[in-house]
Amino acid sequence: MTRVLVVEDDPQLVRALVINMQARQYGVDAAPDGATALRLAAARQPDVVVLDLGLPDMDGVDVIKALRGWTRVPILVLSARRASEEKVAALDAGADDYITKPFSMDELLARLRAAVRRTETSALVPETTVVTTDEFTVDLLAKKARRGGRDVRLTPTEWHLLEILVTNPGRLITQKQLLQEVWGASQSNKTNYLRVYMAQLRRKLEADPSHPRYLITEPGMGYRFEG
C-alpha cells in the first residue's frame, strides 16, 4: 500500500483528502503542523508527502528543506500562495510539484499518481539508458537523440539541458536549477539563455515547436519533460 503524509492545518480539507485517498487504497497519515509532519515522516516513512506551505508553526519551505536533509520522498505542495516567487522557492527547496488552491481533487490525485509512478520507475530502472517518445528517442549512454530515424545534431549545451529534463520525467525543474546546472551559479538569473536553448531544442525535436508536447514551459517557474 502506498503511504501518503498529508501536512495541512485546515481540518475540512484534511478530511476531504483522507476520504478521497483512502477510497483509492492509499494509506494516509495527517499532520496539522510542521513539527508533527517531520516526526511522522521519520516514523512512518511515507511514499509521498502532500504539503501545505502555510502552517501554524513553521513555513512549509522549511519543512521541505528539513525533509530533503535525509529523504528523496516526492513532495507535492498545496498552497493558496499564487506568486511565482513563492512557487519557485518551494521547488528550489526540493519540492517535486506545486498545486495552487483551490484545486480539483481529480488533478491532485493525478499528480499524486504521477509522483508515485516516478519513484517506482526510478527504483525499478536506475540505469535507464534510452528514453523513447512517439516523436524522438534519447540515448543517454551514447549521448545521442534521434528523430524520424535520423540522428539529431545537438550542441553540448542543448544536450545537457535535454539530459536533465528527460532523466526527471514529469518533474518541474526550475529555471534556477537548470541555469546553475548548465551554466554555473553565476549565471542563475540569465533566463533568456533558457528561452533561446529550449526554443532550439523544440525546433529539433518537437513536431509542432510552437505547441510542444514533450518539452513543456511552466511560465515564470521552469520546464518539465512529459514522456
PDB file of C-alpha atoms in Angstrom:
ATOM      1  CA  MET A   1       0.000   0.000   0.000  1.00  0.00           C
ATOM      2  CA  THR A   2       1.247   3.485  -0.917  1.00  0.00           C
ATOM      3  CA  ARG A   3       1.541   5.695   2.174  1.00  0.00           C
ATOM      4  CA  VAL A   4       0.782   9.417   1.928  1.00  0.00           C
ATOM      5  CA  LEU A   5       1.589  12.018   4.580  1.00  0.00           C
ATOM      6  CA  VAL A   6      -0.821  14.974   4.383  1.00  0.00           C
ATOM      7  CA  VAL A   7       0.512  18.125   6.080  1.00  0.00           C
ATOM      8  CA  GLU A   8      -2.368  20.624   6.319  1.00  0.00           C
ATOM      9  CA  ASP A   9      -3.932  22.668   9.130  1.00  0.00           C
ATOM     10  CA  ASP A  10      -7.430  23.006   7.595  1.00  0.00           C
ATOM     11  CA  PRO A  11      -9.477  20.144   9.172  1.00  0.00           C
ATOM     12  CA  GLN A  12     -12.117  20.162   6.426  1.00  0.00           C
ATOM     13  CA  LEU A  13      -9.553  19.875   3.664  1.00  0.00           C
ATOM     14  CA  VAL A  14      -7.689  17.155   5.567  1.00  0.00           C
ATOM     15  CA  ARG A  15     -10.930  15.196   5.913  1.00  0.00           C
ATOM     16  CA  ALA A  16     -11.679  15.510   2.172  1.00  0.00           C
ATOM     17  CA  LEU A  17      -8.143  14.439   1.236  1.00  0.00           C
ATOM     18  CA  VAL A  18      -8.144  11.472   3.616  1.00  0.00           C
ATOM     19  CA  ILE A  19     -11.551  10.236   2.383  1.00  0.00           C
ATOM     20  CA  ASN A  20     -10.585  10.537  -1.287  1.00  0.00           C
ATOM     21  CA  MET A  21      -7.178   8.920  -0.837  1.00  0.00           C
ATOM     22  CA  GLN A  22      -8.406   6.059   1.324  1.00  0.00           C
ATOM     23  CA  ALA A  23     -11.130   5.361  -1.251  1.00  0.00           C
ATOM     24  CA  ARG A  24      -8.293   4.777  -3.729  1.00  0.00           C
ATOM     25  CA  GLN A  25      -6.440   2.433  -1.383  1.00  0.00           C
ATOM     26  CA  TYR A  26      -3.794   4.854  -0.131  1.00  0.00           C
ATOM     27  CA  GLY A  27      -2.699   4.675   3.476  1.00  0.00           C
ATOM     28  CA  VAL A  28      -2.900   8.198   4.913  1.00  0.00           C
ATOM     29  CA  ASP A  29      -1.315   9.933   7.898  1.00  0.00           C
ATOM     30  CA  ALA A  30      -2.175  13.572   8.639  1.00  0.00           C
ATOM     31  CA  ALA A  31      -0.167  16.272  10.426  1.00  0.00           C
ATOM     32  CA  PRO A  32      -1.591  19.723  11.355  1.00  0.00           C
ATOM     33  CA  ASP A  33       1.811  21.429  11.617  1.00  0.00           C
ATOM     34  CA  GLY A  34       5.445  21.196  10.544  1.00  0.00           C
ATOM     35  CA  ALA A  35       6.855  19.665  13.729  1.00  0.00           C
ATOM     36  CA  THR A  36       4.309  16.821  13.679  1.00  0.00           C
ATOM     37  CA  ALA A  37       4.954  16.338   9.949  1.00  0.00           C
ATOM     38  CA  LEU A  38       8.697  15.875  10.440  1.00  0.00           C
ATOM     39  CA  ARG A  39       8.141  13.459  13.319  1.00  0.00           C
ATOM     40  CA  LEU A  40       5.600  11.408  11.328  1.00  0.00           C
ATOM     41  CA  ALA A  41       7.772  11.398   8.209  1.00  0.00           C
ATOM     42  CA  ALA A  42      10.634   9.865  10.182  1.00  0.00           C
ATOM     43  CA  ALA A  43       8.392   7.344  11.937  1.00  0.00           C
ATOM     44  CA  ARG A  44       6.109   6.299   9.045  1.00  0.00           C
ATOM     45  CA  GLN A  45       8.443   6.677   6.016  1.00  0.00           C
ATOM     46  CA  PRO A  46       5.695   7.834   3.597  1.00  0.00           C
ATOM     47  CA  ASP A  47       5.918   7.251  -0.158  1.00  0.00           C
ATOM     48  CA  VAL A  48       4.617  10.773  -0.933  1.00  0.00           C
ATOM     49  CA  VAL A  49       4.201  13.972   1.107  1.00  0.00           C
ATOM     50  CA  VAL A  50       1.345  16.402   0.319  1.00  0.00           C
ATOM     51  CA  LEU A  51       2.314  19.671   1.992  1.00  0.00           C
ATOM     52  CA  ASP A  52       0.571  22.998   2.612  1.00  0.00           C
ATOM     53  CA  LEU A  53       3.038  25.904   2.773  1.00  0.00           C
ATOM     54  CA  GLY A  54       1.026  27.984   5.277  1.00  0.00           C
ATOM     55  CA  LEU A  55       1.461  26.032   8.504  1.00  0.00           C
ATOM     56  CA  PRO A  56       0.855  27.433  12.010  1.00  0.00           C
ATOM     57  CA  ASP A  57       4.303  26.708  13.447  1.00  0.00           C
ATOM     58  CA  MET A  58       6.767  26.995  10.538  1.00  0.00           C
ATOM     59  CA  ASP A  59       6.940  27.822   6.853  1.00  0.00           C
ATOM     60  CA  GLY A  60       6.346  24.899   4.520  1.00  0.00           C
ATOM     61  CA  VAL A  61       9.585  25.700   2.669  1.00  0.00           C
ATOM     62  CA  ASP A  62      11.480  24.977   5.904  1.00  0.00           C
ATOM     63  CA  VAL A  63       9.671  21.628   6.172  1.00  0.00           C
ATOM     64  CA  ILE A  64      10.802  20.809   2.618  1.00  0.00           C
ATOM     65  CA  LYS A  65      14.408  21.710   3.459  1.00  0.00           C
ATOM     66  CA  ALA A  66      14.307  19.600   6.636  1.00  0.00           C
ATOM     67  CA  LEU A  67      12.920  16.584   4.731  1.00  0.00           C
ATOM     68  CA  ARG A  68      15.467  16.987   1.944  1.00  0.00           C
ATOM     69  CA  GLY A  69      18.197  16.695   4.570  1.00  0.00           C
ATOM     70  CA  TRP A  70      17.554  12.951   4.735  1.00  0.00           C
ATOM     71  CA  THR A  71      14.934  11.755   2.194  1.00  0.00           C
ATOM     72  CA  ARG A  72      14.143  11.949  -1.535  1.00  0.00           C
ATOM     73  CA  VAL A  73      10.415  11.251  -0.956  1.00  0.00           C
ATOM     74  CA  PRO A  74       8.285  13.105  -3.560  1.00  0.00           C
ATOM     75  CA  ILE A  75       6.819  16.316  -2.089  1.00  0.00           C
ATOM     76  CA  LEU A  76       3.654  17.724  -3.650  1.00  0.00           C
ATOM     77  CA  VAL A  77       2.966  21.274  -2.457  1.00  0.00           C
ATOM     78  CA  LEU A  78      -0.562  22.624  -1.981  1.00  0.00           C
ATOM     79  CA  SER A  79      -0.822  26.329  -1.405  1.00  0.00           C
ATOM     80  CA  ALA A  80      -3.028  29.389  -1.691  1.00  0.00           C
ATOM     81  CA  ARG A  81       0.112  31.400  -2.492  1.00  0.00           C
ATOM     82  CA  ARG A  82      -0.062  32.359  -6.146  1.00  0.00           C
ATOM     83  CA  ALA A  83       3.113  34.413  -6.628  1.00  0.00           C
ATOM     84  CA  SER A  84       5.607  32.613  -8.845  1.00  0.00           C
ATOM     85  CA  GLU A  85       8.451  33.531  -6.424  1.00  0.00           C
ATOM     86  CA  GLU A  86       6.682  31.510  -3.695  1.00  0.00           C
ATOM     87  CA  LYS A  87       6.339  28.535  -6.016  1.00  0.00           C
ATOM     88  CA  VAL A  88       9.938  28.780  -7.167  1.00  0.00           C
ATOM     89  CA  ALA A  89      11.163  28.959  -3.549  1.00  0.00           C
ATOM     90  CA  ALA A  90       9.328  25.721  -2.744  1.00  0.00           C
ATOM     91  CA  LEU A  91      10.594  23.985  -5.885  1.00  0.00           C
ATOM     92  CA  ASP A  92      14.159  25.185  -5.342  1.00  0.00           C
ATOM     93  CA  ALA A  93      13.995  23.875  -1.768  1.00  0.00           C
ATOM     94  CA  GLY A  94      13.253  20.414  -3.186  1.00  0.00           C
ATOM     95  CA  ALA A  95       9.506  20.110  -3.821  1.00  0.00           C
ATOM     96  CA  ASP A  96       8.578  17.982  -6.842  1.00  0.00           C
ATOM     97  CA  ASP A  97       5.314  19.616  -7.848  1.00  0.00           C
ATOM     98  CA  TYR A  98       3.024  22.512  -6.932  1.00  0.00           C
ATOM     99  CA  ILE A  99      -0.773  22.866  -6.987  1.00  0.00           C
ATOM    100  CA  THR A 100      -2.464  26.184  -6.254  1.00  0.00           C
ATOM    101  CA  LYS A 101      -5.620  26.245  -4.118  1.00  0.00           C
ATOM    102  CA  PRO A 102      -8.444  25.924  -4.909  1.00  0.00           C
ATOM    103  CA  PHE A 103      -7.726  22.764  -6.887  1.00  0.00           C
ATOM    104  CA  SER A 104      -9.731  19.860  -8.258  1.00  0.00           C
ATOM    105  CA  MET A 105      -9.416  16.590  -6.368  1.00  0.00           C
ATOM    106  CA  ASP A 106      -9.013  14.765  -9.703  1.00  0.00           C
ATOM    107  CA  GLU A 107      -5.973  16.889 -10.592  1.00  0.00           C
ATOM    108  CA  LEU A 108      -4.415  16.360  -7.180  1.00  0.00           C
ATOM    109  CA  LEU A 109      -4.888  12.594  -7.386  1.00  0.00           C
ATOM    110  CA  ALA A 110      -3.439  12.542 -10.924  1.00  0.00           C
ATOM    111  CA  ARG A 111      -0.344  14.447  -9.727  1.00  0.00           C
ATOM    112  CA  LEU A 112      -0.102  12.063  -6.764  1.00  0.00           C
ATOM    113  CA  ARG A 113      -0.196   9.024  -9.070  1.00  0.00           C
ATOM    114  CA  ALA A 114       2.468  10.613 -11.278  1.00  0.00           C
ATOM    115  CA  ALA A 115       4.740  11.211  -8.270  1.00  0.00           C
ATOM    116  CA  VAL A 116       4.373   7.589  -7.140  1.00  0.00           C
ATOM    117  CA  ARG A 117       4.965   6.343 -10.691  1.00  0.00           C
ATOM    118  CA  ARG A 118       8.189   8.352 -10.989  1.00  0.00           C
ATOM    119  CA  THR A 119       9.617   6.879  -7.795  1.00  0.00           C
ATOM    120  CA  GLU A 120       8.603   3.354  -8.817  1.00  0.00           C
ATOM    121  CA  THR A 121      10.171   3.804 -12.254  1.00  0.00           C
ATOM    122  CA  SER A 122      13.428   5.165 -10.882  1.00  0.00           C
ATOM    123  CA  ALA A 123      13.565   2.359  -8.312  1.00  0.00           C
ATOM    124  CA  LEU A 124      12.998  -0.283 -10.984  1.00  0.00           C
ATOM    125  CA  VAL A 125      15.227   1.197 -13.669  1.00  0.00           C
ATOM    126  CA  PRO A 126      18.100   3.082 -12.087  1.00  0.00           C
ATOM    127  CA  GLU A 127      20.103   2.695 -15.291  1.00  0.00           C
ATOM    128  CA  THR A 128      17.529   3.672 -17.907  1.00  0.00           C
ATOM    129  CA  THR A 129      19.633   4.456 -20.944  1.00  0.00           C
ATOM    130  CA  VAL A 130      17.061   5.114 -23.701  1.00  0.00           C
ATOM    131  CA  VAL A 131      14.091   7.461 -23.339  1.00  0.00           C
ATOM    132  CA  THR A 132      11.509   6.935 -26.083  1.00  0.00           C
ATOM    133  CA  THR A 133       8.622   9.158 -27.169  1.00  0.00           C
ATOM    134  CA  ASP A 134       6.360   8.969 -30.245  1.00  0.00           C
ATOM    135  CA  GLU A 135       8.419  11.759 -31.823  1.00  0.00           C
ATOM    136  CA  PHE A 136      12.060  11.127 -30.800  1.00  0.00           C
ATOM    137  CA  THR A 137      14.394   8.911 -28.748  1.00  0.00           C
ATOM    138  CA  VAL A 138      17.192   9.961 -26.419  1.00  0.00           C
ATOM    139  CA  ASP A 139      20.091   7.545 -25.840  1.00  0.00           C
ATOM    140  CA  LEU A 140      21.671   8.699 -22.582  1.00  0.00           C
ATOM    141  CA  LEU A 141      24.607   6.328 -22.823  1.00  0.00           C
ATOM    142  CA  ALA A 142      25.569   7.235 -26.389  1.00  0.00           C
ATOM    143  CA  LYS A 143      24.590  10.889 -25.772  1.00  0.00           C
ATOM    144  CA  LYS A 144      22.504  10.930 -28.948  1.00  0.00           C
ATOM    145  CA  ALA A 145      18.999  11.965 -29.937  1.00  0.00           C
ATOM    146  CA  ARG A 146      17.192  10.520 -32.950  1.00  0.00           C
ATOM    147  CA  ARG A 147      14.063  11.680 -34.732  1.00  0.00           C
ATOM    148  CA  GLY A 148      12.421  10.085 -37.755  1.00  0.00           C
ATOM    149  CA  GLY A 149      15.215   7.514 -37.932  1.00  0.00           C
ATOM    150  CA  ARG A 150      17.946  10.158 -38.162  1.00  0.00           C
ATOM    151  CA  ASP A 151      20.430  11.496 -35.640  1.00  0.00           C
ATOM    152  CA  VAL A 152      19.610  14.991 -34.387  1.00  0.00           C
ATOM    153  CA  ARG A 153      22.645  17.265 -34.130  1.00  0.00           C
ATOM    154  CA  LEU A 154      22.639  18.842 -30.660  1.00  0.00           C
ATOM    155  CA  THR A 155      25.186  21.250 -29.202  1.00  0.00           C
ATOM    156  CA  PRO A 156      26.741  20.257 -25.845  1.00  0.00           C
ATOM    157  CA  THR A 157      24.541  22.847 -24.089  1.00  0.00           C
ATOM    158  CA  GLU A 158      21.367  21.601 -25.792  1.00  0.00           C
ATOM    159  CA  TRP A 159      22.294  18.047 -24.846  1.00  0.00           C
ATOM    160  CA  HIS A 160      22.937  18.968 -21.207  1.00  0.00           C
ATOM    161  CA  LEU A 161      19.524  20.650 -20.906  1.00  0.00           C
ATOM    162  CA  LEU A 162      17.745  17.751 -22.610  1.00  0.00           C
ATOM    163  CA  GLU A 163      19.531  15.190 -20.425  1.00  0.00           C
ATOM    164  CA  ILE A 164      18.443  16.925 -17.196  1.00  0.00           C
ATOM    165  CA  LEU A 165      14.815  17.108 -18.334  1.00  0.00           C
ATOM    166  CA  VAL A 166      14.417  13.569 -19.691  1.00  0.00           C
ATOM    167  CA  THR A 167      16.049  11.991 -16.627  1.00  0.00           C
ATOM    168  CA  ASN A 168      13.394  13.716 -14.458  1.00  0.00           C
ATOM    169  CA  PRO A 169      10.192  12.858 -16.366  1.00  0.00           C
ATOM    170  CA  GLY A 170       7.137  14.749 -15.173  1.00  0.00           C
ATOM    171  CA  ARG A 171       9.135  16.774 -12.673  1.00  0.00           C
ATOM    172  CA  LEU A 172       9.189  20.548 -12.850  1.00  0.00           C
ATOM    173  CA  ILE A 173      12.805  21.737 -12.965  1.00  0.00           C
ATOM    174  CA  THR A 174      13.117  25.416 -12.048  1.00  0.00           C
ATOM    175  CA  GLN A 175      14.883  27.968 -14.221  1.00  0.00           C
ATOM    176  CA  LYS A 176      17.413  28.498 -11.433  1.00  0.00           C
ATOM    177  CA  GLN A 177      18.193  24.770 -11.168  1.00  0.00           C
ATOM    178  CA  LEU A 178      18.725  24.455 -14.931  1.00  0.00           C
ATOM    179  CA  LEU A 179      20.848  27.609 -15.178  1.00  0.00           C
ATOM    180  CA  GLN A 180      23.069  26.592 -12.262  1.00  0.00           C
ATOM    181  CA  GLU A 181      23.469  23.053 -13.584  1.00  0.00           C
ATOM    182  CA  VAL A 182      24.250  24.028 -17.186  1.00  0.00           C
ATOM    183  CA  TRP A 183      25.885  27.471 -16.952  1.00  0.00           C
ATOM    184  CA  GLY A 184      27.014  27.692 -13.311  1.00  0.00           C
ATOM    185  CA  ALA A 185      25.833  29.605 -10.247  1.00  0.00           C
ATOM    186  CA  SER A 186      26.996  32.989 -11.571  1.00  0.00           C
ATOM    187  CA  GLN A 187      24.511  32.762 -14.465  1.00  0.00           C
ATOM    188  CA  SER A 188      21.440  31.779 -12.445  1.00  0.00           C
ATOM    189  CA  ASN A 189      19.491  34.891 -13.468  1.00  0.00           C
ATOM    190  CA  LYS A 190      20.067  34.605 -17.240  1.00  0.00           C
ATOM    191  CA  THR A 191      16.613  33.214 -18.054  1.00  0.00           C
ATOM    192  CA  ASN A 192      16.934  34.435 -21.649  1.00  0.00           C
ATOM    193  CA  TYR A 193      19.584  31.715 -22.178  1.00  0.00           C
ATOM    194  CA  LEU A 194      16.984  29.097 -21.327  1.00  0.00           C
ATOM    195  CA  ARG A 195      14.340  30.533 -23.648  1.00  0.00           C
ATOM    196  CA  VAL A 196      16.781  30.512 -26.578  1.00  0.00           C
ATOM    197  CA  TYR A 197      18.051  26.978 -25.995  1.00  0.00           C
ATOM    198  CA  MET A 198      14.623  25.494 -25.243  1.00  0.00           C
ATOM    199  CA  ALA A 199      13.311  27.020 -28.475  1.00  0.00           C
ATOM    200  CA  GLN A 200      16.208  25.372 -30.352  1.00  0.00           C
ATOM    201  CA  LEU A 201      15.530  22.000 -28.730  1.00  0.00           C
ATOM    202  CA  ARG A 202      11.846  22.197 -29.631  1.00  0.00           C
ATOM    203  CA  ARG A 203      12.643  23.062 -33.246  1.00  0.00           C
ATOM    204  CA  LYS A 204      14.867  19.991 -33.453  1.00  0.00           C
ATOM    205  CA  LEU A 205      12.664  17.513 -31.554  1.00  0.00           C
ATOM    206  CA  GLU A 206       9.001  18.571 -31.459  1.00  0.00           C
ATOM    207  CA  ALA A 207       6.526  18.029 -34.319  1.00  0.00           C
ATOM    208  CA  ASP A 208       4.956  21.430 -33.556  1.00  0.00           C
ATOM    209  CA  PRO A 209       7.554  23.581 -31.742  1.00  0.00           C
ATOM    210  CA  SER A 210       5.050  26.368 -31.016  1.00  0.00           C
ATOM    211  CA  HIS A 211       2.756  23.885 -29.243  1.00  0.00           C
ATOM    212  CA  PRO A 212       5.233  21.493 -27.600  1.00  0.00           C
ATOM    213  CA  ARG A 213       4.026  18.086 -26.489  1.00  0.00           C
ATOM    214  CA  TYR A 214       7.154  16.958 -24.606  1.00  0.00           C
ATOM    215  CA  LEU A 215       9.278  19.968 -23.576  1.00  0.00           C
ATOM    216  CA  ILE A 216       6.776  21.977 -21.546  1.00  0.00           C
ATOM    217  CA  THR A 217       7.170  25.507 -20.143  1.00  0.00           C
ATOM    218  CA  GLU A 218       5.683  26.345 -16.740  1.00  0.00           C
ATOM    219  CA  PRO A 219       5.528  30.161 -17.067  1.00  0.00           C
ATOM    220  CA  GLY A 220       7.682  32.007 -14.563  1.00  0.00           C
ATOM    221  CA  MET A 221       8.861  28.767 -12.962  1.00  0.00           C
ATOM    222  CA  GLY A 222      10.713  26.375 -15.218  1.00  0.00           C
ATOM    223  CA  TYR A 223      10.366  23.417 -17.570  1.00  0.00           C
ATOM    224  CA  ARG A 224       9.292  19.807 -17.489  1.00  0.00           C
ATOM    225  CA  PHE A 225       9.620  16.801 -19.790  1.00  0.00           C
ATOM    226  CA  GLU A 226       6.388  14.872 -20.326  1.00  0.00           C
ATOM    227  CA  GLY A 227       7.203  11.461 -21.768  1.00  0.00           C
TER     228      GLY A 227
END
